[in-house]
Amino acid sequence: MITNDAKHRILAAVDARFDDQLAATAELVNSPSRREHEEPAQDLIESHLQSLGLDIDRWAIDSPELKAHPGFGPSTVDYTGMTNIVGTYQPAQDLGKSLILNGHIDVVPQGPEDKWSRSPWDAEVADGWMYGRGAGDMKAGLIANLFAFDAIRHAGFDLTGRVHLQSVVEEECTGNGSLAALLRGYTADAVIISEPEEDALVRANVGVLWFTVRVSGNPTHPREMANGFNAIDAAFEVMQALRVLEQTWNDRKGEHPYFEDLDHPINFNFGEIRGGDWPSSVPAWCELQVRVATYPGTNADDAWAEVEKCVTDAGASSHPTFETVLTPNGFYADGYVLEPGSDAEALLEQTHRDAFDAELTSFTTPGYLDGRVFVNYGQMPTLVYGPVSENIHGFDERVSIDSVRKCTKSMALFIAEWCGIDES
Ligand SMILES: [Zn+2]
C-alpha cells in the first residue's frame, strides 16, 4: 500500500499537469486519424513516449502470424505502413506487478460536417466539455494513460514494475491492432483500456462480425419489370430476415449472464448500402455492409453459420434465381466477460473511490472492445474503464473534462499501487 502522503503527491501531480494534458489531447484530436490516416497521430504519440524516456517499439502490424490467428478480422485495407506503437518502462529492479495501458488511435468517420455545430477537428472546449471526433473515443483516454503514468515521476517516485503504453490501430473495424500487439509478445499482470465508459468498469461485452452481403439481380427495362429481378428489393428482404434473426438472438438474452437486464443487447446495423446503375434499369446488384453482435461464449464461426443460413434462406423463399454472397470484411471477434474477483478489479475499486469519492460500478456494453484480445487470447485481467462522453460515433462528440481529470487520477493511483513505487 502506498502512503497517504504518496497518494496526495500523485493526485497533485495530475492536477499540476492537467492543462498540459488537455493541450496534448486537443493536439491529438486535431489530427483526423481515420482508418489509413493514423500515422501523423501516431507520430504525436511517439514523440510523447520519447519525452517520457520510454523504449519505443513501432512496427507495421501486417504479419502472416496475425492473419492466421483465429481472432483476426479480415481486412479490406492494405496494412503496409500502418503502425502500432508501444513505449516500455523497464524498472532497474523489477519488483512490482506489470501493467499494459492500452488505447486506440483510430477514429470513425465524422459524417456530414455541416451537421456538426463546430468542426470535428478543432477540439473546442466549452462548458466543461471537449468536442471533436475522437475526443471521447478515445483520444482523451489515450492521453490520460500517458499523463497518469507520468504523474508518478512528477510526484517524485520511480515505478518498480514494468509498464507498456500502447497506441494501437484498427480498434474501430477489426481489432487487429491490439491483436498484433499481443502477438508481438506484450503481456502483463493486468491491462487497462481507457475507453469512454461513463466512469465505470465494463463487465461484459459483445462479439462483433462485419460482412458484405451482395445480392444479384436480373436487369431488364422497367417496361418489362416482371421479367427482371430487382436486387435492391431483394436486399430489403435480406434486411428484414436479418431483423428477425436479431430479435431471435435478443430473445435468448436470459441465457447469457450480464445481458439479461439489457433491453436490446444484440444490435444489427446496416451501415452502408449501394446498388443498381441508374433509374431506368431493374438493378442488377445491391451490396449491404452489415455489423452484427454476438453474446460472449458464442463462437464467431457458429454465429457466422447462423447469419449465412438466415441470408441464404431469405433468398430461396423469395425467388429461385435469388443469389447472395456473404463476405467477412472486418471484425470477426468473440465477446468476453471480465470475471469478478481479480486483484486488479479490487484495486480499481479502491483507486476509483479515492479519485471520485464514489463507488465503482460495472456494466455490460453492447459494443465491441479490444478487451476481448487480452481476455480471450492473453488470459489477462482487463479493465476497460474511462471517462464520461456523449455522441461517440455521432455529431458533436464530446468528453467531460472533469471526468477525464478524475479518471486520470484513479489510473495514476492504480499504476502506483499495482507496479509499486520508490522515492526517486
Ligand atoms: Zn473506442
XYZ file of C-alpha atoms and ligand atoms in Angstrom:
425
model
C 0.000 0.000 0.000
C 1.347 3.440 -0.828
C 1.231 6.048 1.928
C -1.322 8.828 2.158
C 1.464 11.285 1.503
C 2.403 9.491 -1.729
C -1.233 9.426 -2.746
C -1.585 13.173 -2.253
C 1.593 13.901 -4.158
C 0.438 11.804 -7.114
C -3.022 13.415 -7.172
C -1.399 16.854 -7.001
C 0.906 15.930 -9.900
C -2.125 15.089 -12.067
C -3.670 18.465 -11.228
C -0.410 20.326 -11.852
C -0.070 18.872 -15.326
C -3.717 18.834 -16.306
C -3.545 21.866 -18.604
C -0.715 20.178 -20.493
C -2.790 17.002 -20.637
C -5.729 18.857 -22.190
C -3.425 20.574 -24.686
C -1.967 17.198 -25.704
C -5.483 15.766 -26.058
C -6.558 18.713 -28.235
C -3.486 18.357 -30.434
C -4.316 14.686 -30.968
C -7.981 15.433 -31.772
C -6.711 17.924 -34.371
C -5.179 15.019 -36.265
C -8.033 13.224 -38.092
C -6.814 9.655 -37.612
C -9.484 7.864 -39.578
C -8.607 4.456 -40.952
C -5.476 4.545 -43.144
C -4.735 8.091 -41.896
C -3.424 7.197 -38.428
C 0.283 7.793 -38.947
C 0.502 11.567 -38.214
C -1.362 10.969 -34.937
C 0.928 8.025 -34.155
C 3.879 10.387 -34.738
C 2.489 12.626 -31.968
C 2.182 9.636 -29.642
C 5.722 8.554 -30.461
C 7.094 11.982 -29.545
C 5.214 11.869 -26.219
C 6.576 8.398 -25.457
C 10.081 9.574 -26.322
C 9.807 12.533 -23.968
C 8.764 10.086 -21.238
C 12.080 8.309 -21.786
C 10.498 5.004 -22.800
C 11.857 2.316 -25.110
C 9.903 2.734 -28.338
C 8.689 -0.144 -30.478
C 6.851 0.948 -33.634
C 6.013 -1.624 -36.256
C 3.677 -2.220 -39.210
C 1.013 -4.607 -37.972
C 0.879 -6.839 -41.043
C 2.219 -10.344 -40.457
C 1.409 -13.919 -41.524
C 1.008 -14.801 -37.851
C -1.676 -12.126 -37.445
C -3.601 -13.325 -40.493
C -3.510 -16.921 -39.262
C -4.865 -16.066 -35.791
C -8.487 -17.122 -35.063
C -9.220 -13.613 -33.718
C -8.030 -11.888 -36.903
C -10.628 -9.737 -38.648
C -10.324 -9.966 -42.436
C -9.201 -6.530 -43.531
C -10.157 -4.721 -46.720
C -7.267 -2.240 -46.497
C -3.543 -2.592 -47.012
C -1.604 -2.681 -43.730
C 1.689 -1.644 -45.300
C 2.957 1.278 -43.251
C 0.081 1.113 -40.732
C 1.804 1.041 -37.362
C 1.233 0.270 -33.700
C 3.412 1.950 -31.076
C 4.398 0.627 -27.673
C 6.511 2.554 -25.163
C 8.020 0.356 -22.458
C 9.183 1.344 -18.990
C 11.514 -1.243 -17.513
C 12.484 -0.583 -13.862
C 16.097 -1.114 -12.815
C 14.892 -3.703 -10.326
C 11.686 -5.457 -11.334
C 9.849 -5.841 -8.028
C 6.228 -4.929 -8.716
C 3.491 -6.192 -10.967
C 3.443 -5.328 -14.658
C 0.771 -3.363 -16.492
C -0.373 -2.599 -20.026
C -2.115 0.744 -20.618
C -3.846 0.441 -23.966
C -5.721 2.853 -26.212
C -6.636 3.098 -29.878
C -5.575 5.918 -32.155
C -8.163 5.342 -34.897
C -11.422 7.289 -35.057
C -14.607 6.650 -37.037
C -15.693 8.878 -39.954
C -17.121 12.249 -38.947
C -20.140 12.041 -41.291
C -21.582 15.211 -42.873
C -19.655 18.045 -41.224
C -22.472 20.560 -41.757
C -24.437 18.633 -39.137
C -21.781 19.411 -36.511
C -22.193 22.635 -34.554
C -18.386 23.095 -34.794
C -15.515 21.495 -36.677
C -14.938 17.870 -35.678
C -11.184 18.579 -35.678
C -10.886 21.764 -33.590
C -11.070 20.195 -30.124
C -13.034 23.193 -28.913
C -13.595 23.377 -25.155
C -16.916 24.747 -23.906
C -18.900 24.363 -20.676
C -16.672 21.652 -19.290
C -16.567 19.517 -22.432
C -14.007 18.965 -25.162
C -15.613 18.476 -28.571
C -14.385 16.624 -31.610
C -14.316 13.306 -33.406
C -12.299 11.009 -31.201
C -12.304 13.389 -28.217
C -14.188 10.738 -26.255
C -13.460 7.651 -28.327
C -10.721 7.619 -27.310
C -8.054 10.287 -27.505
C -8.821 11.675 -24.039
C -8.236 8.187 -22.622
C -5.141 7.515 -24.693
C -3.504 10.750 -23.494
C -4.765 10.104 -19.941
C -2.767 6.843 -19.971
C 0.413 8.817 -20.698
C -0.227 11.513 -18.094
C -1.325 9.053 -15.410
C 1.941 7.199 -15.938
C 3.974 10.425 -15.947
C 2.296 11.757 -12.775
C 4.262 9.166 -10.777
C 7.577 10.625 -11.915
C 6.373 14.200 -11.418
C 5.373 13.301 -7.878
C 8.977 12.251 -7.239
C 8.688 8.470 -7.490
C 10.059 5.664 -9.624
C 7.845 2.750 -10.552
C 9.112 -0.693 -9.573
C 7.075 -2.675 -12.121
C 7.177 -2.879 -15.911
C 4.681 -0.747 -17.887
C 3.761 -0.847 -21.566
C 1.960 2.181 -23.030
C 0.211 1.028 -26.206
C -1.300 3.086 -29.014
C -2.954 0.723 -31.478
C -4.750 0.995 -34.816
C -7.812 -0.825 -36.151
C -9.950 -0.897 -32.993
C -12.984 0.513 -34.777
C -13.081 -2.043 -37.594
C -11.176 -5.283 -36.938
C -9.446 -5.299 -33.552
C -6.281 -6.358 -35.366
C -4.122 -3.625 -33.779
C -4.368 -4.929 -30.230
C -4.148 -8.483 -31.533
C -0.896 -7.582 -33.301
C 0.443 -6.132 -30.024
C -0.370 -9.364 -28.206
C 1.299 -11.422 -30.928
C 4.328 -9.121 -30.695
C 4.780 -10.570 -27.201
C 3.335 -7.860 -24.950
C 1.746 -9.382 -21.865
C 1.348 -8.140 -18.294
C -0.305 -8.918 -14.980
C -3.191 -6.589 -15.869
C -4.453 -4.322 -18.642
C -6.298 -1.006 -18.538
C -8.084 0.247 -21.652
C -9.298 3.800 -21.063
C -12.279 3.781 -23.437
C -15.137 6.229 -22.760
C -17.121 4.144 -20.272
C -19.009 6.639 -18.090
C -16.568 6.433 -15.162
C -17.439 2.754 -14.828
C -15.940 -0.673 -15.450
C -17.002 -2.906 -18.340
C -18.082 -6.306 -17.035
C -19.010 -7.914 -20.333
C -19.331 -7.021 -23.967
C -20.467 -8.446 -27.238
C -18.565 -10.004 -30.078
C -18.925 -8.385 -33.483
C -18.963 -9.589 -37.091
C -18.679 -7.312 -40.111
C -19.613 -8.554 -43.569
C -20.851 -7.648 -47.025
C -23.991 -9.199 -48.474
C -24.001 -8.949 -52.241
C -27.376 -9.635 -53.832
C -27.509 -10.331 -57.554
C -30.491 -9.313 -59.686
C -31.608 -9.714 -63.272
C -31.578 -6.366 -65.090
C -34.352 -5.557 -67.550
C -36.037 -2.469 -68.906
C -38.666 -1.303 -66.400
C -41.378 -1.718 -69.096
C -40.881 -5.483 -68.671
C -40.055 -5.304 -64.987
C -41.852 -8.555 -64.193
C -39.270 -10.449 -66.257
C -36.412 -8.986 -64.239
C -35.348 -9.404 -60.661
C -34.720 -6.313 -58.558
C -31.600 -6.748 -56.416
C -32.464 -3.726 -54.260
C -35.938 -5.064 -53.432
C -34.303 -8.409 -52.691
C -31.724 -6.787 -50.427
C -34.609 -5.307 -48.471
C -35.919 -8.855 -47.917
C -32.484 -9.856 -46.650
C -32.562 -6.928 -44.229
C -35.961 -7.975 -42.919
C -34.766 -11.561 -42.440
C -31.737 -10.313 -40.508
C -34.036 -8.208 -38.306
C -35.934 -11.411 -37.457
C -32.658 -13.151 -36.571
C -31.680 -10.139 -34.450
C -34.930 -10.493 -32.494
C -34.341 -14.235 -32.070
C -30.931 -13.567 -30.586
C -32.294 -10.826 -28.319
C -34.965 -13.269 -27.113
C -32.114 -15.506 -25.887
C -30.647 -12.842 -23.602
C -31.874 -14.661 -20.480
C -29.364 -17.442 -21.206
C -26.440 -15.025 -21.056
C -25.223 -13.743 -17.679
C -24.828 -9.934 -17.567
C -27.067 -9.487 -20.620
C -30.469 -10.468 -19.199
C -31.271 -6.978 -17.913
C -30.449 -5.093 -21.118
C -33.423 -4.073 -23.262
C -31.808 -4.914 -26.577
C -28.269 -6.250 -26.178
C -27.885 -7.512 -29.733
C -27.903 -4.824 -32.403
C -27.600 -5.486 -36.120
C -26.622 -2.399 -38.077
C -26.956 -1.855 -41.808
C -24.135 0.639 -42.098
C -23.906 1.117 -45.854
C -25.983 0.238 -48.888
C -25.117 0.551 -52.568
C -26.769 -0.876 -55.622
C -28.035 -0.502 -59.128
C -26.656 1.520 -62.003
C -29.393 4.039 -62.840
C -33.137 4.639 -62.506
C -34.303 3.045 -65.760
C -32.808 -0.418 -65.331
C -34.021 -3.008 -62.865
C -30.970 -3.151 -60.571
C -28.538 -5.974 -61.253
C -26.833 -5.808 -57.877
C -27.042 -4.480 -54.353
C -24.494 -4.589 -51.548
C -25.162 -4.194 -47.846
C -22.448 -3.597 -45.267
C -23.597 -5.158 -42.022
C -22.437 -5.250 -38.418
C -23.927 -7.877 -36.129
C -23.279 -8.558 -32.454
C -22.996 -11.869 -30.581
C -23.006 -12.894 -26.926
C -19.760 -13.837 -25.176
C -19.342 -17.593 -25.361
C -20.811 -17.696 -28.878
C -18.035 -18.660 -31.229
C -17.675 -16.337 -34.240
C -17.772 -19.340 -36.612
C -21.088 -20.521 -35.147
C -22.593 -17.039 -35.357
C -21.367 -16.749 -38.927
C -23.065 -20.032 -39.879
C -26.360 -18.821 -38.431
C -26.172 -15.489 -40.263
C -25.274 -17.195 -43.541
C -28.220 -19.577 -43.276
C -30.565 -16.677 -42.496
C -29.469 -14.742 -45.585
C -29.493 -17.759 -47.884
C -32.959 -18.849 -46.729
C -34.321 -15.338 -47.213
C -33.355 -15.596 -50.850
C -34.555 -19.123 -51.504
C -38.047 -18.386 -50.210
C -38.482 -15.275 -52.333
C -37.151 -16.137 -55.789
C -35.483 -19.156 -57.438
C -32.745 -17.066 -59.025
C -32.011 -15.102 -55.857
C -28.267 -15.238 -55.312
C -26.488 -13.835 -52.285
C -22.824 -13.920 -51.350
C -21.621 -13.171 -47.819
C -18.040 -11.979 -47.339
C -16.447 -11.163 -43.979
C -14.733 -7.777 -44.192
C -13.773 -6.658 -40.704
C -14.473 -7.740 -37.125
C -14.608 -11.485 -36.662
C -14.471 -11.257 -32.908
C -15.862 -13.105 -29.902
C -17.184 -11.160 -26.908
C -15.817 -11.520 -23.407
C -16.659 -11.345 -19.724
C -14.381 -9.803 -17.093
C -14.730 -12.391 -14.345
C -15.284 -10.675 -10.981
C -12.834 -11.153 -8.138
C -9.485 -10.209 -9.698
C -6.853 -8.300 -7.716
C -6.874 -5.704 -10.483
C -10.590 -5.030 -10.087
C -10.273 -4.831 -6.291
C -7.541 -2.237 -6.666
C -9.516 -0.208 -9.199
C -12.451 -0.127 -6.758
C -10.118 1.458 -4.231
C -8.452 3.992 -6.547
C -11.797 4.938 -8.086
C -13.116 5.689 -4.582
C -10.049 7.850 -3.883
C -10.437 9.820 -7.123
C -14.220 10.120 -7.365
C -15.364 9.807 -3.766
C -17.903 7.307 -5.115
C -18.207 3.551 -5.550
C -17.097 1.910 -8.800
C -19.948 0.369 -10.771
C -19.730 -2.151 -13.583
C -21.945 -2.649 -16.604
C -22.406 -4.566 -19.836
C -21.852 -2.854 -23.153
C -23.350 -3.894 -26.491
C -20.319 -2.567 -28.410
C -17.011 -4.094 -29.492
C -13.932 -3.638 -27.284
C -10.316 -4.736 -27.712
C -10.611 -6.185 -24.204
C -11.538 -9.441 -25.934
C -7.979 -9.754 -27.280
C -6.354 -9.552 -23.856
C -9.015 -11.614 -22.043
C -9.694 -14.349 -24.608
C -6.204 -14.808 -26.021
C -3.942 -13.428 -23.279
C -5.865 -14.519 -20.153
C -5.090 -11.102 -18.601
C -7.480 -9.291 -16.243
C -8.536 -6.345 -18.398
C -10.163 -3.234 -17.003
C -11.997 -1.225 -19.639
C -12.634 1.973 -17.720
C -12.719 5.610 -18.729
C -14.389 8.982 -18.899
C -17.906 10.234 -19.485
C -18.622 11.101 -23.100
C -21.565 11.887 -25.354
C -22.317 11.209 -29.016
C -19.356 8.972 -29.774
C -19.636 7.967 -33.456
C -22.236 10.785 -33.802
C -22.361 14.559 -34.324
C -20.769 16.836 -31.697
C -18.927 14.034 -29.929
C -17.608 15.327 -26.620
C -15.838 14.232 -23.465
C -16.291 15.565 -19.927
C -13.159 17.348 -18.768
C -13.884 16.843 -15.070
C -14.351 13.145 -15.687
C -11.058 12.936 -17.625
C -9.259 14.547 -14.676
C -10.731 12.105 -12.156
C -10.155 9.046 -14.346
C -6.530 10.126 -14.789
C -6.186 10.371 -11.004
C -7.743 6.967 -10.482
C -5.426 5.428 -13.079
C -2.331 7.166 -11.661
C -3.076 5.753 -8.214
C -3.714 2.351 -9.786
C -0.355 2.401 -11.559
C 1.449 3.382 -8.349
C -0.223 0.678 -6.245
C -0.048 -2.051 -8.876
C 3.524 -1.556 -10.014
C 4.871 -0.214 -6.727
C 6.879 2.986 -6.163
C 10.186 4.114 -4.657
C 11.277 7.628 -3.797
C 13.421 8.744 -6.723
Zn -13.156 3.221 -28.721
